[in-house]
Coordinates of C-alpha atoms in Angstrom, one line a residue:
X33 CA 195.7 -70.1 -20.9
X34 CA 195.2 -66.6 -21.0
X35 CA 198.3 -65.3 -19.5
X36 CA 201.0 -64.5 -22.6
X37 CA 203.1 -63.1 -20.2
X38 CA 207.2 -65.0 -20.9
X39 CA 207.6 -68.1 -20.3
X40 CA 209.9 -71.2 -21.4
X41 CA 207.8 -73.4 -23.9
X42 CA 210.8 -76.0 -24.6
X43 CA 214.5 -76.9 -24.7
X44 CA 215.2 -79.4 -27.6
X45 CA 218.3 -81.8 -26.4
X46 CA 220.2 -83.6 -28.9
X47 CA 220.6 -87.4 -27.9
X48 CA 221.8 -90.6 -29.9
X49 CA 218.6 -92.9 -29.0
X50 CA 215.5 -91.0 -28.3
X51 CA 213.5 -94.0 -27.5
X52 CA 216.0 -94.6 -24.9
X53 CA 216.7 -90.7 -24.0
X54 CA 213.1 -90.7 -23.0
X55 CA 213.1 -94.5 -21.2
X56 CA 216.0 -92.5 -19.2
X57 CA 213.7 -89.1 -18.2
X58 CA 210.8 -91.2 -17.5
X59 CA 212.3 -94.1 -15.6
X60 CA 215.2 -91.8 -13.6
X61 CA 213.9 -88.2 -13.8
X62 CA 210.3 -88.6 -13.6
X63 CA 209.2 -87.1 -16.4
X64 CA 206.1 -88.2 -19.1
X65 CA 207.3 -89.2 -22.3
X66 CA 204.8 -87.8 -25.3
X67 CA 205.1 -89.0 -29.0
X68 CA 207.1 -91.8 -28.7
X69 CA 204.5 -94.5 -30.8
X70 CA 204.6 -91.5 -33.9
X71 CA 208.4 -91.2 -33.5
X72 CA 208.4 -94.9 -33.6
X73 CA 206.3 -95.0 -36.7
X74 CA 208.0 -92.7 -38.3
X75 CA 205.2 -90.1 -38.4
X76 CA 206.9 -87.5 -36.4
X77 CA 210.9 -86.7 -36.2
X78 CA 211.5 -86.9 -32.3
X79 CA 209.5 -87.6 -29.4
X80 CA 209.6 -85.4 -25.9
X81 CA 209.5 -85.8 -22.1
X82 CA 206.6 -83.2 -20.7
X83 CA 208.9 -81.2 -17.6
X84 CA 205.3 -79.7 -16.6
X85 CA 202.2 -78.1 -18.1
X86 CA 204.0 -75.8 -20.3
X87 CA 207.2 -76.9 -20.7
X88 CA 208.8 -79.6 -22.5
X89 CA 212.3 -81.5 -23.5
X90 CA 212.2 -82.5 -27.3
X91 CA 214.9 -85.7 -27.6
X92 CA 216.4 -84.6 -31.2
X93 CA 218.4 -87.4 -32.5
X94 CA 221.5 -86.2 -34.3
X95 CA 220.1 -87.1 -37.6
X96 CA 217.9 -84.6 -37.6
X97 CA 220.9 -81.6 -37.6
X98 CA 221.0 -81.7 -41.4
X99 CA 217.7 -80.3 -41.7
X100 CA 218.3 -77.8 -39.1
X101 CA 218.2 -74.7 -41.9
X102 CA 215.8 -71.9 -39.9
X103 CA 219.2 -69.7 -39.3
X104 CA 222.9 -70.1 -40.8
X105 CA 225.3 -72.9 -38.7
X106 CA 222.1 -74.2 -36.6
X107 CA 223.0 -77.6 -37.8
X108 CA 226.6 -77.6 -36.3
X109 CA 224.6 -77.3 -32.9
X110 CA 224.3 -81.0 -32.9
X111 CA 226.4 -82.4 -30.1
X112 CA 227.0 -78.8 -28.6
X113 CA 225.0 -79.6 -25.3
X114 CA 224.1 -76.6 -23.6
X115 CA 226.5 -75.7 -20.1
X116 CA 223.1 -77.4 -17.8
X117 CA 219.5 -77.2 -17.8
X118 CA 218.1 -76.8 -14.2
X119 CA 215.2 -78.4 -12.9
X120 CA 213.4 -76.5 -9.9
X121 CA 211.4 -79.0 -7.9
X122 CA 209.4 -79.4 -4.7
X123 CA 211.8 -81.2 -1.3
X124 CA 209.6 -84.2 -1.9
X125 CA 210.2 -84.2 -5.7
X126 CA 213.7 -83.4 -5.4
X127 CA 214.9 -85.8 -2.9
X128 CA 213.0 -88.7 -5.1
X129 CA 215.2 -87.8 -7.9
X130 CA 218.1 -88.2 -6.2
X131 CA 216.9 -91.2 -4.8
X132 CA 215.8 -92.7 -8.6
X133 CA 218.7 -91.7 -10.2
X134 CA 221.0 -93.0 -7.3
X135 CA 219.4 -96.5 -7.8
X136 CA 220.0 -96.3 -11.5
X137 CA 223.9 -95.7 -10.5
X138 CA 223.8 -92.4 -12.6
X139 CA 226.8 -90.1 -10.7
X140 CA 225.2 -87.5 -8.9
X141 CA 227.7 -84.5 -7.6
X142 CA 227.7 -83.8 -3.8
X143 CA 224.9 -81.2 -2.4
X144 CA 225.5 -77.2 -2.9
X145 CA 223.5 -74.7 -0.8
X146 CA 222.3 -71.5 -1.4
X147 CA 223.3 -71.2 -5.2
X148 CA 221.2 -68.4 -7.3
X149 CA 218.5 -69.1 -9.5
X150 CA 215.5 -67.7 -10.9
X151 CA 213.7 -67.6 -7.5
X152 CA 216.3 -66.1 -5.6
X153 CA 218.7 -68.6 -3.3
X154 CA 217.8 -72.5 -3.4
X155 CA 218.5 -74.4 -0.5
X156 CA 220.0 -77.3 -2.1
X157 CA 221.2 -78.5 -5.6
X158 CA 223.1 -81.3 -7.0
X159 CA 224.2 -82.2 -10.9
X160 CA 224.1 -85.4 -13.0
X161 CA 224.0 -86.0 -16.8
X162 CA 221.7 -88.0 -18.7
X163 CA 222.8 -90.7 -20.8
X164 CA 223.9 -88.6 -23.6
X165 CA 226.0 -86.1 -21.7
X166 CA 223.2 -83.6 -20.9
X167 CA 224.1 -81.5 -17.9
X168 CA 221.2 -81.2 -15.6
X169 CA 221.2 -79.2 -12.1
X170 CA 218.4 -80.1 -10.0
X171 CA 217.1 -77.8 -7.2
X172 CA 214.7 -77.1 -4.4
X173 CA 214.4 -73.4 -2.3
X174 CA 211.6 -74.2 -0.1

């Protein structure tokens, strides 16, 4: 890629059970899980779920807060979700969520319309958590 212009590389959730964090974000979200054989191994210290071709969600498990040194009180962020993460997906995509996570009996909130994002005013969004209290919005403006 030749284009360095800002983008989001990754956001690194904290979960109990990353094997089944990422069973949960493949199965009900729709997302590729990457790493899990090494994190299984032992050979790396969390596996992730790929959001898209430049993004991913690292699945921390809580163990790994004590080693979280790089700037004073980052290891009290374990458990400290952030408010949501929002997913911006095509109609198709976003109304197959819904539809996987419905079937999975994960709560999803009613519709909003028109809330402000990054792309201006999305047509529709709902909310739902993942299994270890995660808040996610999910969205489509086309």
């Amino acid at each position: 890629m030749t284009d360095n212009s800002p983008r989001l590389d990754h956001v690194v959730l904290w979960v109990r059970d990353p094997v089944a964090a990422a069973g949960f974000y493949e199965e009900a979200v729709g997302l590729e899980p990457l790493r899990l054989d090494e994190f299984a191994a032992g050979k790396v210290s969390f596996p992730s779920v790929r959001l898209n071709d430049e993004t991913v969600f690292d699945l921390a498990p809580f163990s790994l807060a004590e080693r979280m040194t790089m700037v004073p009180g980052a290891a009290e962020s374990a458990g400290h979700p952030v408010n949501h993460v929002c997913l911006s997906l095509r109609g198709v995509d976003f109304e197959a969520l819904r539809a996987r996570l419905e079937e999975r009996s994960v709560p999803v909130s009613d519709y909003s319309y028109d809330a402000f994002g990054a792309r201006g005013a999305a047509r529709r969004s709902f909310y739902f958590r993942d299994p270890d209290g995660n808040v996610f919005e999910a969205r489509h403006y086309e």
